[in-house]
mmCIF file of C-alpha atoms in Angstrom:
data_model
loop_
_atom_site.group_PDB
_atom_site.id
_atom_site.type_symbol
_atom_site.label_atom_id
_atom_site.label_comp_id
_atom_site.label_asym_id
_atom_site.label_seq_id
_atom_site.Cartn_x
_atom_site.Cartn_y
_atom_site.Cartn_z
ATOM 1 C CA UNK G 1 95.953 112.094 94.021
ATOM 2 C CA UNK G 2 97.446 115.008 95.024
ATOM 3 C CA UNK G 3 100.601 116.065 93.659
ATOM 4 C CA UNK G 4 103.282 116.621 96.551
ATOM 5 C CA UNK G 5 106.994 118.446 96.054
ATOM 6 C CA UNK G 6 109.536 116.410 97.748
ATOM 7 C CA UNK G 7 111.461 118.486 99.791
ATOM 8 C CA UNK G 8 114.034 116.255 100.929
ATOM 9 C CA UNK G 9 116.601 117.567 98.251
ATOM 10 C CA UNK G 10 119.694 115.233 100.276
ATOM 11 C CA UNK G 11 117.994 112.481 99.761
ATOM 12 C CA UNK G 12 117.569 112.256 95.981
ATOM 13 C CA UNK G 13 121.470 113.231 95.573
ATOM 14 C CA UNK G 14 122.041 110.694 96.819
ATOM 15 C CA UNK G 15 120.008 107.996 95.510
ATOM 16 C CA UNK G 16 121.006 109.966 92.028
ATOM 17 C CA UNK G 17 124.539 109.373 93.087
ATOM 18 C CA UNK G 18 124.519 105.841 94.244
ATOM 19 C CA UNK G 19 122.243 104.783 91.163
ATOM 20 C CA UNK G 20 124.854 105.986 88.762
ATOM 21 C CA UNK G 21 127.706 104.442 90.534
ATOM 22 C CA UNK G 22 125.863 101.024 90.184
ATOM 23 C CA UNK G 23 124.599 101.809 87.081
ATOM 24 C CA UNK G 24 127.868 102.525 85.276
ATOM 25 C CA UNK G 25 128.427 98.899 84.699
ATOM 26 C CA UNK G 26 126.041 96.429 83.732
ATOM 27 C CA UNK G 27 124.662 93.791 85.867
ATOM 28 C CA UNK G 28 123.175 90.392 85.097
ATOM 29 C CA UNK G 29 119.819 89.686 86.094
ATOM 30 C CA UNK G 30 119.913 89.433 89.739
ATOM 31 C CA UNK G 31 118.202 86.186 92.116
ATOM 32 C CA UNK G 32 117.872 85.165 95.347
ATOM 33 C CA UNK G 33 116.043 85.950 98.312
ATOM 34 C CA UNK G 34 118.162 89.111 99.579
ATOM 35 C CA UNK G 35 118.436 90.776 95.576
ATOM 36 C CA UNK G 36 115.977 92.784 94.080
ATOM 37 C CA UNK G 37 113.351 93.894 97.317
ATOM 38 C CA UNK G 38 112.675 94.136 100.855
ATOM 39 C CA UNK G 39 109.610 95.889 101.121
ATOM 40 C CA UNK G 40 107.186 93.637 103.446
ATOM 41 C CA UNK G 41 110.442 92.841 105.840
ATOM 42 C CA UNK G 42 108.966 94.308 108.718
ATOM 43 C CA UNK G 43 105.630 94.454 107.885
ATOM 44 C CA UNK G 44 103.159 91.702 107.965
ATOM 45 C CA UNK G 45 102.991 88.895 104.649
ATOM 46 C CA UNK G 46 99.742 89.633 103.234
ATOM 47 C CA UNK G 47 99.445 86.181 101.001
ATOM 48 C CA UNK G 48 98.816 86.743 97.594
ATOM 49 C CA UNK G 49 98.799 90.194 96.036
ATOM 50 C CA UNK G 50 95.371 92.212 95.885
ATOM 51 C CA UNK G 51 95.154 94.792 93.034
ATOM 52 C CA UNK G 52 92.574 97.571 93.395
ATOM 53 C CA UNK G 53 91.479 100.452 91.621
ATOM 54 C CA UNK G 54 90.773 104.084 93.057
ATOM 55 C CA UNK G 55 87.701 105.440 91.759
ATOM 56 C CA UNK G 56 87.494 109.139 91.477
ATOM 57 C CA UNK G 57 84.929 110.917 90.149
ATOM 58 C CA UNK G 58 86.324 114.982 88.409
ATOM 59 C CA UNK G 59 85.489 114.005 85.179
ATOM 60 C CA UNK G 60 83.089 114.855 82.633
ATOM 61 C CA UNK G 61 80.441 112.390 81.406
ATOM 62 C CA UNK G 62 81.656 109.639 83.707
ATOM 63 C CA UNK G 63 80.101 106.472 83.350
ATOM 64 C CA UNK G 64 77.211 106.319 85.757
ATOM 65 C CA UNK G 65 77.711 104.086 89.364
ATOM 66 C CA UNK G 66 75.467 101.265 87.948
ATOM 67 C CA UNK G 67 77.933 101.039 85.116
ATOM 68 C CA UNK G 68 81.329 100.315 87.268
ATOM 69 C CA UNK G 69 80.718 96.909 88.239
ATOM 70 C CA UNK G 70 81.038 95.442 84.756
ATOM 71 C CA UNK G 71 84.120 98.033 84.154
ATOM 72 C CA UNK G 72 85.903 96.921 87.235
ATOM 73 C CA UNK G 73 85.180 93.525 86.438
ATOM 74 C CA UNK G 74 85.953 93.579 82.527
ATOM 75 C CA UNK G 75 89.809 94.836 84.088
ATOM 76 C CA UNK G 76 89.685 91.757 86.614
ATOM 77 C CA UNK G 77 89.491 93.832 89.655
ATOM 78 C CA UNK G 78 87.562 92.820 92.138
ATOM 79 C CA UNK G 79 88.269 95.786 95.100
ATOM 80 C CA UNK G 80 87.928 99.746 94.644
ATOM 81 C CA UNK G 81 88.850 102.768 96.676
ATOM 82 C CA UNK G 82 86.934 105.662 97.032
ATOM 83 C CA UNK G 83 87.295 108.970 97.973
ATOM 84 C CA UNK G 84 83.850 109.681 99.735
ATOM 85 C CA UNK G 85 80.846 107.412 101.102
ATOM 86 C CA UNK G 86 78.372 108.216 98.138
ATOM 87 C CA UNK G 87 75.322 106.130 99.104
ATOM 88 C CA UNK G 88 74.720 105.986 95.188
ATOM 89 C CA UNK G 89 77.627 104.536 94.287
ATOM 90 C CA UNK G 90 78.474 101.540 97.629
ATOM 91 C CA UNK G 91 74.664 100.315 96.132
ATOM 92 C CA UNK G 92 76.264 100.040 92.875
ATOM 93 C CA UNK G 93 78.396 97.230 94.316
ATOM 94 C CA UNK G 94 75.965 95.464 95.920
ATOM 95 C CA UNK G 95 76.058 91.658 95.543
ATOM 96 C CA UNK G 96 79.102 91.653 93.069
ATOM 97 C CA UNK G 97 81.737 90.452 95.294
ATOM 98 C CA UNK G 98 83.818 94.111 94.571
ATOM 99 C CA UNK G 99 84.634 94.696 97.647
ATOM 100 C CA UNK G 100 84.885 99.144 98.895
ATOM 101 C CA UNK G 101 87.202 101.198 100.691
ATOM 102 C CA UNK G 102 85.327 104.318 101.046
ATOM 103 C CA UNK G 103 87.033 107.617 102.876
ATOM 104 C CA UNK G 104 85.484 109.970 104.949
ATOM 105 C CA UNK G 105 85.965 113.602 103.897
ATOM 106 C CA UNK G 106 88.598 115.561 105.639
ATOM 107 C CA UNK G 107 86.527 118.443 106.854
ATOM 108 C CA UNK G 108 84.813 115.760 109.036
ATOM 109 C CA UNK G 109 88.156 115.133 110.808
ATOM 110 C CA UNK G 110 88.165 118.169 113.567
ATOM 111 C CA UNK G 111 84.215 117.105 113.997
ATOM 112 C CA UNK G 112 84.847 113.634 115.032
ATOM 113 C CA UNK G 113 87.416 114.185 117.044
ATOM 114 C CA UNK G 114 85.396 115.632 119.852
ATOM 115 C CA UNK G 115 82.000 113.821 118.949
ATOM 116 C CA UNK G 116 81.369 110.526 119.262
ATOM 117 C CA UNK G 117 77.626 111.066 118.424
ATOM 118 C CA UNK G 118 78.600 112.259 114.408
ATOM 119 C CA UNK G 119 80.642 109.145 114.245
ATOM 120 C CA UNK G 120 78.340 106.875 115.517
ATOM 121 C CA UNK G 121 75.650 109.224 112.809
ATOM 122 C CA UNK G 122 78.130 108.285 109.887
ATOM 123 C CA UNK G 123 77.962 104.609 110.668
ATOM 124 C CA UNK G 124 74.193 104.621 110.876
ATOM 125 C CA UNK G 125 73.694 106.739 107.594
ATOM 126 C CA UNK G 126 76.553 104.953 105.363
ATOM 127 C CA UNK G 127 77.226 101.788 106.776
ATOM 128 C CA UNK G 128 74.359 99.963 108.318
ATOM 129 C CA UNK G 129 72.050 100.248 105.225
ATOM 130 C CA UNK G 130 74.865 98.613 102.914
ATOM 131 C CA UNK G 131 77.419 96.725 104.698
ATOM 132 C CA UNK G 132 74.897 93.487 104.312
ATOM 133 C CA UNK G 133 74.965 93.437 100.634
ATOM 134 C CA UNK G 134 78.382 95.375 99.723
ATOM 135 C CA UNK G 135 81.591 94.519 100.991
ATOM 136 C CA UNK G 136 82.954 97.012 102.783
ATOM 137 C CA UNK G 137 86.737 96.695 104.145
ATOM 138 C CA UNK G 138 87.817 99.902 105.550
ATOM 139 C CA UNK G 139 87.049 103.261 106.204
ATOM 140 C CA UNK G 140 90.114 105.818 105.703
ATOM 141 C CA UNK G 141 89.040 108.926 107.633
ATOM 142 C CA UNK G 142 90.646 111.488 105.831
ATOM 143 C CA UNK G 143 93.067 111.591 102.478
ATOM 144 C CA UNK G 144 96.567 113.049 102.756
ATOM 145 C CA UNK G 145 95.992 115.285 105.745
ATOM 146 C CA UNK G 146 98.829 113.863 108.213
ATOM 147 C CA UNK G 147 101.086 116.536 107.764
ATOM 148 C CA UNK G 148 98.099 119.654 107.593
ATOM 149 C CA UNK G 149 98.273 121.207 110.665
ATOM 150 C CA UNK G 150 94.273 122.223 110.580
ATOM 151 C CA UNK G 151 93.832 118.285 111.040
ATOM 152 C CA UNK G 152 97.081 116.454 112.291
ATOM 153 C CA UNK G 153 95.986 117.440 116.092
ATOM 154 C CA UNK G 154 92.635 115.738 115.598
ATOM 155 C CA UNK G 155 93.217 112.928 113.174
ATOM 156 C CA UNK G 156 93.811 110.434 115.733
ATOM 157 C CA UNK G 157 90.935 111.054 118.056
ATOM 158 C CA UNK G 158 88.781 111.089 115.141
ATOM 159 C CA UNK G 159 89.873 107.595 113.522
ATOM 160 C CA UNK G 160 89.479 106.070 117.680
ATOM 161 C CA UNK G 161 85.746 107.737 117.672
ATOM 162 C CA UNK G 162 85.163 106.649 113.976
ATOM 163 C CA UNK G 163 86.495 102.853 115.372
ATOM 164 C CA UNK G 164 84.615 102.784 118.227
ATOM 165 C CA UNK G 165 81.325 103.753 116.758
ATOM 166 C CA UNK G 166 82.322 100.921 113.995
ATOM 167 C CA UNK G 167 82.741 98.145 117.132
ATOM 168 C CA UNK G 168 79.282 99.874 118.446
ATOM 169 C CA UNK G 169 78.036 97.528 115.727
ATOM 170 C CA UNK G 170 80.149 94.805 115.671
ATOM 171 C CA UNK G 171 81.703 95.723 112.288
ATOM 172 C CA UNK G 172 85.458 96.437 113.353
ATOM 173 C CA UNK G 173 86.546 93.026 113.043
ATOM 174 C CA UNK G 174 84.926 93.101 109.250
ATOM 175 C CA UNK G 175 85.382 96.751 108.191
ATOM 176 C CA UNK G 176 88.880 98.366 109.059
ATOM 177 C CA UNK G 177 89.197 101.936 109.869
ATOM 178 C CA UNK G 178 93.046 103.620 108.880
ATOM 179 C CA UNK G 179 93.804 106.861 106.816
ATOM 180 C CA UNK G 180 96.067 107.750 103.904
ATOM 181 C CA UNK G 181 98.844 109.032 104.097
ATOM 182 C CA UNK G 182 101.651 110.896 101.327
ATOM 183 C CA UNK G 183 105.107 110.039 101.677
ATOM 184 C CA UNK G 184 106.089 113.801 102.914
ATOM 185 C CA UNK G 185 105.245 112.285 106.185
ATOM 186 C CA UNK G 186 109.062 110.906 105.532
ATOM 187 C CA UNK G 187 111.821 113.396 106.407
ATOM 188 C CA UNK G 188 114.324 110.779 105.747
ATOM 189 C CA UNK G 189 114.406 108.485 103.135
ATOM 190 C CA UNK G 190 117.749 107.203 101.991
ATOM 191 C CA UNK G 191 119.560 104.959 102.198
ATOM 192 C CA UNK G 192 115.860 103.286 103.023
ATOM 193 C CA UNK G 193 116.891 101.376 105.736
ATOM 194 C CA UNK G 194 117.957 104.249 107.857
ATOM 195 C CA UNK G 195 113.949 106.666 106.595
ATOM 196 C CA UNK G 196 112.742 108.553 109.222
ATOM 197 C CA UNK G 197 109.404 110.251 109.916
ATOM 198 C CA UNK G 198 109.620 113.939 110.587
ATOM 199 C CA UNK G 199 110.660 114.167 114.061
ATOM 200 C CA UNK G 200 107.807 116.045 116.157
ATOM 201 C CA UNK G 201 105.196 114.739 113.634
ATOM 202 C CA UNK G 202 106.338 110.984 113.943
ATOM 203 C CA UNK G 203 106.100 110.946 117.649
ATOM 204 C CA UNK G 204 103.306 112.510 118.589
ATOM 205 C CA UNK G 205 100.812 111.554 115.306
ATOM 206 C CA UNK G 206 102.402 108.592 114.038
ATOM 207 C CA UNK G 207 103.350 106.330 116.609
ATOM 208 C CA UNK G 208 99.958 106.511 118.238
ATOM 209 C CA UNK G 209 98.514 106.292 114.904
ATOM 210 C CA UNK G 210 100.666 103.019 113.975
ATOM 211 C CA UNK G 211 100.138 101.394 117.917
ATOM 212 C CA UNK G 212 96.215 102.249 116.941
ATOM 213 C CA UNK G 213 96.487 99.871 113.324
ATOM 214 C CA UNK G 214 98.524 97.265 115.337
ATOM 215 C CA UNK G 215 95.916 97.004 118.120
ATOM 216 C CA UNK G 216 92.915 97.276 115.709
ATOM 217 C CA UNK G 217 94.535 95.021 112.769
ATOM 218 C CA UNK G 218 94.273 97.895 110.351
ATOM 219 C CA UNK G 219 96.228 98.582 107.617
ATOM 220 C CA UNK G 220 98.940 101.693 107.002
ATOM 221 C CA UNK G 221 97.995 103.106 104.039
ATOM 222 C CA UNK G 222 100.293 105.226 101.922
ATOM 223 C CA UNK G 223 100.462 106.471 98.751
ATOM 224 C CA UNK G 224 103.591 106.314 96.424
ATOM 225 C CA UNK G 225 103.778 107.745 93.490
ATOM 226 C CA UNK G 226 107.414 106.818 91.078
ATOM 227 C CA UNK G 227 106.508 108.956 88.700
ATOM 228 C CA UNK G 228 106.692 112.224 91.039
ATOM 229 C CA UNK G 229 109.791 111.146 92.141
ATOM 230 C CA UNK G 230 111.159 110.277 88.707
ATOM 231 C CA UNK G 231 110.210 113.360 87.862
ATOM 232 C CA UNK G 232 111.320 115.849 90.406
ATOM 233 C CA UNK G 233 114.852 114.688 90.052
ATOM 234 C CA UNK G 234 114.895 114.603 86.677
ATOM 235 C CA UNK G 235 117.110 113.930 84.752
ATOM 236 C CA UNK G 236 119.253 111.758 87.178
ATOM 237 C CA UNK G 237 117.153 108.745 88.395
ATOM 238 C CA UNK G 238 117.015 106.325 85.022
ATOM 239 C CA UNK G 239 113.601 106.227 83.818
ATOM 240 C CA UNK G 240 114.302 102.121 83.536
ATOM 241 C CA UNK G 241 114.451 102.383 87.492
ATOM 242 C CA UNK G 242 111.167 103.898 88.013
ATOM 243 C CA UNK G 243 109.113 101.488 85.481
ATOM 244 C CA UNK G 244 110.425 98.211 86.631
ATOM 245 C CA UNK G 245 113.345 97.109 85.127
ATOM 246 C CA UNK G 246 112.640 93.370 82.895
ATOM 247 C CA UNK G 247 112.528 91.053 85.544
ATOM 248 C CA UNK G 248 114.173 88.441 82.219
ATOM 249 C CA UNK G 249 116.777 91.059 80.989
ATOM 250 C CA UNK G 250 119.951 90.144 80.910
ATOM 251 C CA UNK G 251 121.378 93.686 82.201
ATOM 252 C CA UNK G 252 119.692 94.768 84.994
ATOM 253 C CA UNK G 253 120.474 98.651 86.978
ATOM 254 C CA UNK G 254 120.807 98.249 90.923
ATOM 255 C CA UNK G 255 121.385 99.723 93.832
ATOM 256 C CA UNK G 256 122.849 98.360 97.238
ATOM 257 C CA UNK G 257 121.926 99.820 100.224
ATOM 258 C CA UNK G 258 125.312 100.402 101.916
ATOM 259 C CA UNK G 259 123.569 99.216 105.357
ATOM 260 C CA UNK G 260 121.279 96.486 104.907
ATOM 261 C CA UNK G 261 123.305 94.910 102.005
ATOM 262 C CA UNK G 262 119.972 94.640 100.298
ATOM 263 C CA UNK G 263 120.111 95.548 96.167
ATOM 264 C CA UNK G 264 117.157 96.730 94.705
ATOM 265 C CA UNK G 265 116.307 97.215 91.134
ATOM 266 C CA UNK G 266 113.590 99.292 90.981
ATOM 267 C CA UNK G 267 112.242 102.736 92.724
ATOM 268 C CA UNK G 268 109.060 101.495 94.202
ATOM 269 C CA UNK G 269 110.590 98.705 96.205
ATOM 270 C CA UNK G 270 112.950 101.611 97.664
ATOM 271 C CA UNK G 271 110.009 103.773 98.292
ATOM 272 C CA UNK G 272 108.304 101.033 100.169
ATOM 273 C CA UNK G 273 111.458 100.215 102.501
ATOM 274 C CA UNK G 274 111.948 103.730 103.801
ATOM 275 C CA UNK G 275 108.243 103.538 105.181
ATOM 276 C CA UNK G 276 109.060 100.096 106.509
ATOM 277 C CA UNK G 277 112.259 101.053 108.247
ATOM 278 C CA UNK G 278 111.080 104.457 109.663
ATOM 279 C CA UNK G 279 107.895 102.414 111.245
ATOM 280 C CA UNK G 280 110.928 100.272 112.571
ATOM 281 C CA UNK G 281 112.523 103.676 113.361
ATOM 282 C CA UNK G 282 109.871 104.209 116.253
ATOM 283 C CA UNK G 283 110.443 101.509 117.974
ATOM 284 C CA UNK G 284 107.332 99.504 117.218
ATOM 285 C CA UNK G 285 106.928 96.315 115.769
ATOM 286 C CA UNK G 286 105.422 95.375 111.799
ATOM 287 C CA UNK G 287 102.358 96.967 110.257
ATOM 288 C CA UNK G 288 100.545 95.652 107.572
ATOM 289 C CA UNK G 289 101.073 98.743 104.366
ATOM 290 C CA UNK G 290 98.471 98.708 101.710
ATOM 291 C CA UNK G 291 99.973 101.100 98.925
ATOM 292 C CA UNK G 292 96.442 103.138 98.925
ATOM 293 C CA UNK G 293 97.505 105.014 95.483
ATOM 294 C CA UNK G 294 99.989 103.955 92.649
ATOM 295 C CA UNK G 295 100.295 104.690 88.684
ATOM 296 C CA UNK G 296 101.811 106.288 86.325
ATOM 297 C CA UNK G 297 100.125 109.243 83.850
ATOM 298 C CA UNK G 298 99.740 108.533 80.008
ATOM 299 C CA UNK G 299 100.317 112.744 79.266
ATOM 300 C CA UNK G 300 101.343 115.365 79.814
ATOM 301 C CA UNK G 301 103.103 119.244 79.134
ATOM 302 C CA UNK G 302 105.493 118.957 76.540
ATOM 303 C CA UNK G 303 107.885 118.754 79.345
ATOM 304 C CA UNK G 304 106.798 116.119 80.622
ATOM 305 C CA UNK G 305 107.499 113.399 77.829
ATOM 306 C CA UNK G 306 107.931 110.533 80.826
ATOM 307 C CA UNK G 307 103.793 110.982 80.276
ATOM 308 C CA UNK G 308 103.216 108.701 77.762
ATOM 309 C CA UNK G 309 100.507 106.059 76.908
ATOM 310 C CA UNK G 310 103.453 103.050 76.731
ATOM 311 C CA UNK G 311 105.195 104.202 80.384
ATOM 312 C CA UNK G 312 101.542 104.039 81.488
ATOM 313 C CA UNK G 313 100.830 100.626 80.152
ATOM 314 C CA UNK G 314 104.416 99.389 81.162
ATOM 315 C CA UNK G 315 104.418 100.606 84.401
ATOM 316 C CA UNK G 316 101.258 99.547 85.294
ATOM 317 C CA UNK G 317 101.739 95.728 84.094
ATOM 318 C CA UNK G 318 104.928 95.734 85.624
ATOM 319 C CA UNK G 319 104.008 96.090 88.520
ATOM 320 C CA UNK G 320 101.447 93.727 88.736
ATOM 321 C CA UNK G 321 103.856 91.092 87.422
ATOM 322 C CA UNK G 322 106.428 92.506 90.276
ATOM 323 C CA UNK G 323 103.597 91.609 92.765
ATOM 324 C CA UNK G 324 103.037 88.514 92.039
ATOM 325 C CA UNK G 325 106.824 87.409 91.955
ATOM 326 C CA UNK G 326 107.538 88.894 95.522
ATOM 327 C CA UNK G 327 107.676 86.991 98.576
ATOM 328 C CA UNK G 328 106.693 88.892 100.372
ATOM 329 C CA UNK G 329 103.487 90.641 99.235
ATOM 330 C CA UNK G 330 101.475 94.126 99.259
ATOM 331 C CA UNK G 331 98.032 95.026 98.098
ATOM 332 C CA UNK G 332 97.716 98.023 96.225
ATOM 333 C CA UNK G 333 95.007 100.525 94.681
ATOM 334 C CA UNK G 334 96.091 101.595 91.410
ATOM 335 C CA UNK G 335 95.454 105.512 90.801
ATOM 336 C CA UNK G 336 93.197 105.491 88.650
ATOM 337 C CA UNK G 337 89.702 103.959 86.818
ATOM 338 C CA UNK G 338 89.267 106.912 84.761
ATOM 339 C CA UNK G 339 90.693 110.000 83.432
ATOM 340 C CA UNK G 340 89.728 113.516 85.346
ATOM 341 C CA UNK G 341 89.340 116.167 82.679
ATOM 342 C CA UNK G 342 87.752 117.988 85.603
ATOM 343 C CA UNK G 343 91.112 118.532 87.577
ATOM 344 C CA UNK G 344 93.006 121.512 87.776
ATOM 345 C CA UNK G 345 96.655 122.185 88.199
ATOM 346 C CA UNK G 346 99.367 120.678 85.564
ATOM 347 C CA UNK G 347 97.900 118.880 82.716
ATOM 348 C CA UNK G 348 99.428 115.027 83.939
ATOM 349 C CA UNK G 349 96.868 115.631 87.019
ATOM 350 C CA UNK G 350 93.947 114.871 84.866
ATOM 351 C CA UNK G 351 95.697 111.724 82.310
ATOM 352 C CA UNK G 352 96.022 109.057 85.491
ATOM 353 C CA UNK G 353 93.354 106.392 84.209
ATOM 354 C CA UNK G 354 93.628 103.328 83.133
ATOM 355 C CA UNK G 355 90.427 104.265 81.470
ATOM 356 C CA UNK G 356 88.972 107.270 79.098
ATOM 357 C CA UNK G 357 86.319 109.280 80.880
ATOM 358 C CA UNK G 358 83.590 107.707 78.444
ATOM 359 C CA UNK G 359 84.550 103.780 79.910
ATOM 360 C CA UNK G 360 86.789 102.702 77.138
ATOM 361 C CA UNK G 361 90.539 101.192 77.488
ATOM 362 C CA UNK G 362 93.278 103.239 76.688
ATOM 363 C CA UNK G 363 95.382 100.390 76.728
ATOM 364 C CA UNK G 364 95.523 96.736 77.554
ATOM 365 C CA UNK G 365 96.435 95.325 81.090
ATOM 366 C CA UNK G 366 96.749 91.998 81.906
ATOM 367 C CA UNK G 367 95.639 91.748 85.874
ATOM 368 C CA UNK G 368 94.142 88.016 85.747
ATOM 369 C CA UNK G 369 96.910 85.864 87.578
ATOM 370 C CA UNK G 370 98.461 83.456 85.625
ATOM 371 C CA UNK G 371 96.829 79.832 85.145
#
């Protein structure tokens, strides 16, 4: 996880302004098919929700790859997302049913581009020897580099060269190949239904990129992060907005987007519209979105007092329980397994686990659906 600044000031004064004109009388709880999200309206229905973990690895004393199966499966997970193609650690999996999404480094990306023959090599050295015994279901080439201009020329080429050496082996209708993406690749977000991607960039990186996944089957994978935007427009948006208001309370905030007509209640289900509609934007028709990164800290500075263990927990088991309610659904990765002492930058970078860096809870989470 990488933490972005949004730049897009317009756009969060005016979701602070419409939020507080809806929020200075209460609501009741709000029903119905049009009330409450839209996300997944012009992107494929993925069935029942899939929750993941991302597994990253700047910590100190981490628990060892053999150890993560039982972890992963002791929090009733059953997929993880990496951030490399460690040999050590896609063995670990082997024959548990876990299923991997593993990432291929980003100085790779200008590489592959232009060479087929170190894409087809990757394959060979990473894939082959596993994909038999561990489940492997995509590949993201790259994290977060759509908008870097040392890889944005060459991410597409090297995703098609990374796909075809996949096919080369018959995998690609087994193993997906996609890359991450942060939602700066927005330019416009609000209202959602009228988000944009940023003009050049959408055009010549993203629609390609997007009429690749649709002709492939691959996912678009983003990463959105309520918390960051919470935070950057501080003190405006309601903190009940960004952790998922009680889907039973009896006073409920909302906001109305003045063009759809569709009332949301929460942040991420905003968030996830203005990537659906700017997709829609281009002209091209729905995408499957995975939500490739998602949580909420547990600490942070003293300014930061959003940070806490109890937003962590509630966020986090909120929106599982949002998940399963919607009808229309969306796997995610939750960000993250562990804590990273390791990181540097603001103290909240390294407090994103659901986990202490020695393996044990730091609080409980119910992820097993309901009987």
């Amino acid at each position: 996880m990488k933490m972005m600044t949004i730049t897009n000031d317009a756009f969060w004064i005016l979701l602070i302004l419409f939020i507080s004109m809806a929020s200075s009388s209460t609501i009741p709880s709000l029903q119905g098919s049009g009330i409450g999200t839209n996300y997944g309206r012009y992107s494929s229905n993925l069935g029942a929700p899939e929750i993941g973990i991302n597994y990253g690895r700047y910590g100190t004393n981490l628990p060892p790859p053999e150890a993560l199966p039982s972890l992963i499966t002791s929090l009733s997970i059953k997929h993880v997302k990496t951030f490399d193609m460690d040999p050590r650690i896609t063995t670990s999996f082997a024959n548990t049913g876990i299923s991997l999404s593993l990432c291929i480094p980003n100085d790779k990306i200008p590489t592959l581009s232009t060479n087929l023959s170190e894409a087809d090599s990757i394959i060979r050295t990473f894939i082959l020897p596993y994909h038999k015994t561990t489940i492997i279901t995509s590949i993201s080439v790259g994290n977060e580099v759509s908008l870097l201009p040392q890889f944005s020329p060459h991410l597409l080429s090297a995703i098609v060269n990374v796909h075809r050496a996949i096919k080369r082996y018959r995998l690609h209708k087994k193993i997906k190949v996609t890359t991450t993406h942060s939602l700066a690749i927005l330019s416009r977000r609000f209202p959602p239904s009228t988000a944009r991607f940023h003009g050049s960039f959408g055009e010549s990186v993203l629609k390609p990129l997007v009429r690749f996944l649709l002709r492939t089957k691959s996912p678009l994978m983003v990463n959105v992060y309520p918390y960051l935007a919470y935070k950057q427009s501080f003190p405006s948006i309601p903190l009940d907005f960004a952790l998922f208001q009680p889907a039973n309370g009896s006073k409920r905030r909302m906001y109305r987007d003045p063009y759809s007509g569709v009332a949301y209640t929460n942040l991420f289900d905003v968030m996830m519209d203005s990537v659906d509609s700017a997709v829609k934007a281009l002209g091209l028709p729905k995408v499957p979105v995975v939500v490739s990164e998602i949580g909420w800290p547990s600490s942070g500075d003293p300014d930061e007092a959003a940070a806490s263990l109890e937003n962590a927990r509630v966020f986090n088991q909120r929106l599982v329980e949002h998940l399963r309610r919607r009808e229309k659904k969306v796997t995610v990765y939750i960000f993250a397994l562990f804590d990273e002492d390791m990181k540097t930058g603001a103290t909240v970078e390294k407090h994103w686990g659901l986990l202490y860096g020695n393996g044990s809870r730091k609080y409980d989470l119910n992820i097993s659906p309901p009987v």
